[in-house]
Short mmCIF file of C-alpha atoms in Angstrom, two decimals:
data_model
loop_
_atom_site.label_atom_id
_atom_site.label_comp_id
_atom_site.label_asym_id
_atom_site.label_seq_id
_atom_site.Cartn_x
_atom_site.Cartn_y
_atom_site.Cartn_z
CA MET A 28 5.05 -19.03 64.63
CA THR A 29 3.81 -22.84 63.60
CA GLU A 30 3.51 -25.12 66.95
CA ALA A 31 5.79 -27.94 67.01
CA THR A 32 4.95 -31.03 66.86
CA GLY A 33 6.72 -34.97 66.26
CA PRO A 34 10.52 -35.13 66.09
CA ALA A 35 12.94 -32.66 65.02
CA GLN A 36 13.72 -34.17 61.76
CA ASP A 37 9.90 -33.59 60.93
CA ARG A 38 9.79 -30.04 62.12
CA LEU A 39 12.20 -28.79 59.41
CA ILE A 40 10.66 -28.85 56.11
CA LEU A 41 13.07 -28.46 52.84
CA GLY A 42 12.08 -26.93 49.80
CA SER A 43 14.14 -24.59 47.56
CA ALA A 44 13.50 -21.14 45.19
CA PRO A 45 13.63 -19.49 42.13
CA ASP A 46 16.75 -17.82 43.40
CA SER A 47 18.24 -21.53 43.13
CA TRP A 48 17.95 -21.13 39.61
CA GLY A 49 19.10 -17.86 38.77
CA VAL A 50 16.03 -15.89 39.03
CA TRP A 51 15.85 -12.12 40.47
CA PHE A 52 13.35 -10.41 38.56
CA PRO A 53 9.55 -11.13 37.30
CA ASP A 54 10.72 -11.13 33.73
CA ASP A 55 14.46 -10.97 32.38
CA GLU A 56 15.78 -12.62 29.40
CA ARG A 57 18.93 -14.38 31.12
CA GLN A 58 16.54 -16.18 33.32
CA VAL A 59 14.94 -19.91 32.91
CA PRO A 60 11.34 -19.91 31.98
CA TRP A 61 9.21 -20.50 34.94
CA ASP A 62 7.69 -24.07 33.83
CA ARG A 63 11.44 -25.06 33.34
CA PHE A 64 11.95 -24.11 37.03
CA LEU A 65 9.11 -25.98 38.16
CA ASP A 66 10.14 -28.84 36.03
CA GLU A 67 13.41 -29.01 37.38
CA LEU A 68 12.56 -28.43 40.82
CA ALA A 69 10.11 -31.47 40.72
CA ALA A 70 12.84 -33.70 39.17
CA THR A 71 15.42 -32.99 41.53
CA GLY A 72 13.71 -34.03 44.24
CA TYR A 73 12.14 -30.88 46.27
CA GLU A 74 8.17 -30.86 47.33
CA TRP A 75 8.07 -27.49 48.53
CA LEU A 76 8.89 -24.10 46.70
CA GLU A 77 8.76 -20.39 47.44
CA LEU A 78 7.13 -18.26 44.80
CA GLY A 79 10.19 -15.82 44.18
CA PRO A 80 9.56 -12.47 42.56
CA TYR A 81 5.96 -11.75 41.91
CA GLY A 82 4.94 -12.03 38.30
CA TYR A 83 7.71 -14.75 37.58
CA LEU A 84 5.17 -17.66 38.35
CA PRO A 85 1.37 -17.21 37.25
CA THR A 86 -0.41 -14.58 39.42
CA ASP A 87 -3.64 -16.45 38.67
CA PRO A 88 -4.22 -18.55 41.78
CA ASP A 89 -6.07 -21.23 39.83
CA ARG A 90 -3.40 -21.60 37.12
CA LEU A 91 -0.58 -21.30 39.77
CA ALA A 92 -2.17 -24.07 41.98
CA ASP A 93 -2.85 -26.42 38.58
CA GLU A 94 0.83 -25.69 37.59
CA VAL A 95 2.19 -26.72 41.05
CA GLY A 96 0.04 -29.40 41.87
CA ARG A 97 0.11 -31.29 38.80
CA ARG A 98 4.34 -31.86 39.56
CA GLY A 99 3.58 -32.72 43.06
CA LEU A 100 4.75 -29.48 44.43
CA LYS A 101 3.46 -27.45 47.28
CA VAL A 102 3.88 -23.69 47.93
CA SER A 103 6.08 -22.61 51.26
CA GLY A 104 5.53 -18.93 51.11
CA GLY A 105 5.41 -15.88 49.01
CA THR A 106 8.37 -13.25 48.53
CA ALA A 107 7.66 -9.21 48.29
CA PHE A 108 10.03 -6.37 48.01
CA GLY A 109 8.64 -3.41 50.02
CA ASN A 110 9.90 -0.06 51.35
CA LEU A 111 9.36 0.29 54.92
CA HIS A 112 10.98 3.13 55.93
CA ASP A 113 10.00 6.00 53.79
CA PRO A 114 6.38 7.06 54.18
CA ARG A 115 6.05 8.01 50.58
CA ALA A 116 6.62 4.47 49.65
CA ARG A 117 3.85 3.07 51.95
CA GLU A 118 0.88 2.98 49.42
CA ASP A 119 3.17 0.99 46.47
CA THR A 120 4.33 -1.26 49.32
CA VAL A 121 1.08 -2.18 50.63
CA ALA A 122 -0.46 -2.51 47.20
CA VAL A 123 2.61 -5.15 46.27
CA VAL A 124 2.26 -6.89 49.69
CA ARG A 125 -1.46 -7.03 49.20
CA ALA A 126 -1.06 -8.74 45.64
CA VAL A 127 1.44 -11.20 47.02
CA ALA A 128 -0.45 -12.24 50.44
CA GLY A 129 -3.63 -13.05 48.31
CA LEU A 130 -1.86 -15.12 45.53
CA THR A 131 0.03 -16.80 48.73
CA ALA A 132 -2.81 -17.61 50.81
CA ALA A 133 -4.89 -18.45 47.70
CA VAL A 134 -2.50 -21.52 47.17
CA GLY A 135 -2.42 -22.57 51.16
CA ALA A 136 0.74 -20.86 52.02
CA ARG A 137 0.89 -19.06 55.43
CA HIS A 138 4.55 -17.01 55.08
CA LEU A 139 5.30 -13.87 52.96
CA VAL A 140 8.95 -13.04 52.65
CA LEU A 141 9.51 -9.45 52.77
CA ILE A 142 13.01 -8.02 51.35
CA PRO A 143 13.57 -4.22 52.17
CA PRO A 144 14.64 -2.19 49.08
CA MET A 145 18.52 -2.46 48.35
CA PHE A 146 20.42 0.84 48.46
CA ARG A 147 22.47 -0.14 45.50
CA ASP A 148 21.13 -1.20 41.89
CA GLU A 149 21.16 -4.85 41.38
CA LYS A 150 22.57 -4.53 38.09
CA THR A 151 24.82 -1.70 37.93
CA GLY A 152 25.76 -1.42 41.82
CA ALA A 153 25.40 2.42 41.70
CA TYR A 154 24.17 3.87 45.10
CA THR A 155 20.25 4.59 45.04
CA GLU A 156 20.05 6.03 48.54
CA PRO A 157 22.34 6.51 51.60
CA PRO A 158 23.47 2.99 53.30
CA HIS A 159 22.34 4.00 56.72
CA LEU A 160 18.93 4.98 58.39
CA ASP A 161 18.80 7.71 60.91
CA ALA A 162 16.62 7.39 63.82
CA ARG A 163 13.49 8.74 62.10
CA GLN A 164 13.76 6.48 59.37
CA TRP A 165 14.36 3.51 61.76
CA ALA A 166 11.11 4.22 63.74
CA GLU A 167 8.98 4.27 60.68
CA LEU A 168 10.55 0.78 59.60
CA THR A 169 9.68 -0.86 62.58
CA ALA A 170 6.28 0.59 62.96
CA THR A 171 5.45 0.02 59.28
CA ALA A 172 6.43 -3.73 59.67
CA ASP A 173 3.85 -4.07 62.67
CA GLU A 174 1.34 -2.52 60.82
CA LEU A 175 1.83 -4.62 57.91
CA GLY A 176 2.25 -7.54 59.92
CA ARG A 177 -1.25 -6.86 61.55
CA MET A 178 -2.93 -6.57 58.18
CA LEU A 179 -1.49 -9.64 56.62
CA LEU A 180 -2.46 -11.72 59.68
CA GLY A 181 -5.76 -10.22 60.11
CA ASP A 182 -6.84 -10.01 56.33
CA TYR A 183 -5.05 -13.13 54.95
CA GLY A 184 -3.98 -15.46 57.81
CA VAL A 185 -0.38 -14.79 56.36
CA ARG A 186 2.61 -14.02 58.62
CA LEU A 187 5.09 -11.29 57.81
CA CYS A 188 8.79 -12.46 57.65
CA LEU A 189 11.24 -9.66 57.41
CA HIS A 190 14.33 -10.62 55.33
CA PRO A 191 17.84 -9.43 56.06
CA HIS A 192 19.61 -8.85 52.84
CA ALA A 193 22.83 -7.81 51.36
CA ASP A 194 22.97 -4.06 50.45
CA THR A 195 19.97 -3.38 52.19
CA HIS A 196 19.43 -1.25 55.79
CA VAL A 197 18.71 -4.59 57.61
CA LEU A 198 21.84 -6.73 57.21
CA THR A 199 24.40 -6.52 59.84
CA GLN A 200 23.59 -8.56 63.40
CA PRO A 201 23.23 -5.26 65.32
CA GLU A 202 20.81 -4.13 62.65
CA ILE A 203 18.75 -7.31 62.70
CA GLU A 204 18.80 -7.06 66.37
CA ARG A 205 17.65 -3.56 66.37
CA PHE A 206 14.57 -4.62 63.94
CA LEU A 207 13.61 -7.67 66.33
CA ASP A 208 13.94 -5.78 69.62
CA ALA A 209 11.79 -2.87 67.90
CA THR A 210 9.14 -4.97 66.50
CA ASP A 211 6.06 -6.83 67.77
CA SER A 212 6.71 -10.63 68.01
CA ASP A 213 3.02 -11.65 67.63
CA LEU A 214 3.18 -9.70 64.33
CA VAL A 215 6.44 -9.95 62.86
CA SER A 216 9.16 -12.53 62.21
CA LEU A 217 12.46 -13.17 60.99
CA CYS A 218 13.26 -15.11 57.72
CA LEU A 219 16.65 -15.88 58.86
CA ASP A 220 18.87 -15.62 55.75
CA THR A 221 21.95 -17.63 56.82
CA GLY A 222 24.02 -16.31 53.70
CA HIS A 223 23.04 -12.87 54.24
CA VAL A 224 23.77 -12.91 57.72
CA ALA A 225 27.05 -14.23 56.96
CA TYR A 226 27.57 -11.45 54.31
CA GLY A 227 27.05 -8.92 56.94
CA GLY A 228 29.31 -10.47 59.24
CA GLY A 229 26.79 -12.00 61.67
CA ASP A 230 26.37 -15.22 63.14
CA ALA A 231 23.24 -17.23 62.31
CA VAL A 232 23.78 -19.86 65.06
CA ASP A 233 23.90 -17.21 67.65
CA LEU A 234 20.98 -15.52 66.23
CA ILE A 235 18.82 -19.04 66.48
CA HIS A 236 19.81 -19.57 70.26
CA ARG A 237 19.20 -15.95 71.28
CA TYR A 238 16.11 -15.16 68.88
CA ALA A 239 14.32 -18.70 68.50
CA GLU A 240 11.10 -17.48 69.18
CA ARG A 241 11.47 -14.89 66.42
CA VAL A 242 12.54 -17.18 64.01
CA GLY A 243 9.58 -18.20 61.42
CA TYR A 244 11.10 -19.29 58.52
CA VAL A 245 14.53 -19.97 56.98
CA HIS A 246 16.64 -19.38 53.88
CA ILE A 247 19.53 -21.80 53.93
CA LYS A 248 22.84 -20.61 51.87
CA GLN A 249 26.38 -20.06 52.10
CA MET A 250 29.16 -17.73 51.42
CA ASP A 251 32.51 -17.93 50.10
CA PRO A 252 34.70 -16.28 52.53
CA ALA A 253 37.50 -15.23 50.17
CA VAL A 254 35.04 -13.69 47.94
CA LEU A 255 33.52 -11.86 50.91
CA ARG A 256 36.95 -10.58 51.94
CA ARG A 257 37.13 -8.90 48.58
CA VAL A 258 33.75 -7.70 48.52
CA HIS A 259 34.07 -5.90 51.62
CA ALA A 260 37.98 -4.57 50.74
CA GLU A 261 36.78 -3.32 47.26
CA GLY A 262 33.51 -1.86 48.15
CA LEU A 263 31.62 -4.47 45.65
CA SER A 264 27.96 -4.26 45.52
CA PHE A 265 25.82 -7.76 46.05
CA GLY A 266 25.16 -8.13 42.17
CA GLU A 267 29.04 -7.97 41.70
CA ALA A 268 29.38 -10.42 44.52
CA VAL A 269 27.28 -12.99 43.02
CA GLU A 270 28.81 -12.73 39.84
CA LEU A 271 32.30 -13.59 41.62
CA GLY A 272 30.49 -16.69 43.14
CA VAL A 273 30.18 -15.53 46.63
CA CYS A 274 27.26 -17.73 46.99
CA VAL A 275 28.52 -21.17 47.07
CA GLU A 276 26.67 -25.07 47.37
CA PRO A 277 27.31 -27.07 50.48
CA PRO A 278 29.25 -27.96 52.22
CA ALA A 279 31.61 -25.22 51.17
CA GLY A 280 31.27 -21.59 52.53
CA GLU A 281 30.16 -19.90 55.61
CA PRO A 282 27.81 -20.72 57.88
CA ALA A 283 28.25 -24.66 57.89
CA PRO A 284 25.03 -25.71 57.22
CA ALA A 285 25.26 -28.52 59.81
CA ALA A 286 25.69 -26.35 62.19
CA VAL A 287 22.61 -24.33 61.20
CA ILE A 288 20.26 -27.42 60.87
CA GLU A 289 21.76 -28.55 64.57
CA ALA A 290 20.68 -25.31 66.00
CA LEU A 291 17.16 -25.25 64.32
CA ARG A 292 16.50 -28.60 65.65
CA GLU A 293 16.38 -26.74 69.08
CA VAL A 294 13.54 -24.27 67.94
CA ASP A 295 10.32 -25.36 69.22
CA ALA A 296 8.36 -24.76 66.18
CA ARG A 297 7.85 -26.07 62.55
CA LEU A 298 9.85 -24.27 60.12
CA PHE A 299 10.40 -24.29 56.28
CA VAL A 300 14.20 -24.10 55.41
CA ILE A 301 14.51 -23.04 51.90
CA VAL A 302 17.52 -23.33 49.59
CA GLU A 303 18.74 -20.14 47.99
CA GLN A 304 21.72 -20.37 46.21
CA ASP A 305 22.01 -16.87 44.26
CA LEU A 306 23.16 -17.43 40.60
CA TYR A 307 22.01 -14.71 38.59
CA PRO A 308 22.89 -14.62 35.96
CA CYS A 309 23.89 -18.14 35.20
CA GLU A 310 23.65 -20.49 31.92
CA PRO A 311 20.44 -22.57 31.66
CA ASP A 312 21.89 -25.98 32.35
CA VAL A 313 23.62 -24.80 35.67
CA PRO A 314 20.95 -24.67 38.37
CA ALA A 315 19.61 -28.30 38.29
CA PRO A 316 22.41 -30.22 39.18
CA ILE A 317 23.26 -27.71 41.92
CA ALA A 318 19.86 -28.07 43.06
CA GLU A 319 20.00 -32.00 43.45
CA ARG A 320 23.49 -32.03 44.80
CA THR A 321 22.39 -29.63 47.46
CA ARG A 322 19.17 -31.53 48.75
CA ARG A 323 21.34 -34.79 48.82
CA TYR A 324 23.83 -32.89 50.92
CA LEU A 325 21.18 -31.49 53.28
CA ASN A 326 19.37 -34.73 53.28
CA SER A 327 22.78 -36.12 54.69
CA CYS A 328 22.47 -33.64 57.48
CA GLY A 329 19.00 -34.90 58.60
CA LEU A 330 17.32 -32.44 56.93
CA GLY A 331 14.14 -33.25 54.39
CA ALA A 332 15.13 -36.79 54.69
CA ARG A 333 11.46 -38.36 54.48
CA ARG A 334 8.57 -37.27 52.69
CA GLN A 335 7.25 -34.02 54.31
CA ARG A 336 3.69 -32.68 55.41
CA ARG A 337 2.18 -29.42 55.13
CA PRO A 338 2.41 -27.49 58.57
#
């Protein structure tokens, strides 16, 4: 975790991500081109961005640095998807994580957000593996997280931030707490995604208060409680939930962004707070107005109201 300096409003650094433009995949005909995303991100008043799925933005470090820099943007972190609970997937996971970490470090960022594999297909909703891990798989997951965290810090100076996510094995608050209690705080942090915590029935503010030292990065988003009730009642997948509009722009939805921001002010560290409103798939003209309204609302809550400095 980055040491805290300055007043609370300067310790919380606002950014956004391709996810808020409906981007879930490196390449998909239903997504906006990457250059349009960068143009609109800058035009809507953001300065920081997360890289999103590896391969969506340019992966050549010099080109990425040029494309980001000439728009006045900076990179907060990289994003990787990796299986930690199955030893047969370890070689592929390490290769992906190394590629993302190398690019992340090359453009000056120091966080790698790792999302576990979803056990339901993102497009069809079909189950690809059981929804719960056994004790052996849990032990594998936490041990591998520590190993990756050590590798990332030692080889790249990048910190691993595990992202609880809908339709993955780390989602509910008991699962998040089990993960944090079993991993090394020196090696692994939590990417606290407020929307996914709510999706799993948890309390993001409570997690901030009780695990403040483990919160290393934040995704701020809100879920529509009415849609959530339908999702759980009908056993819908996350992809289906997103198409129903489960992710909503603030101040609608749960948890209340203002309450999250107030709790984060008490964390004695500088944190990136990255806007994510899952919109896949959406029409190309939909994301930018939402992104600008979201930035203005979060500014009104005291988040990112002034020009930010790199931690």
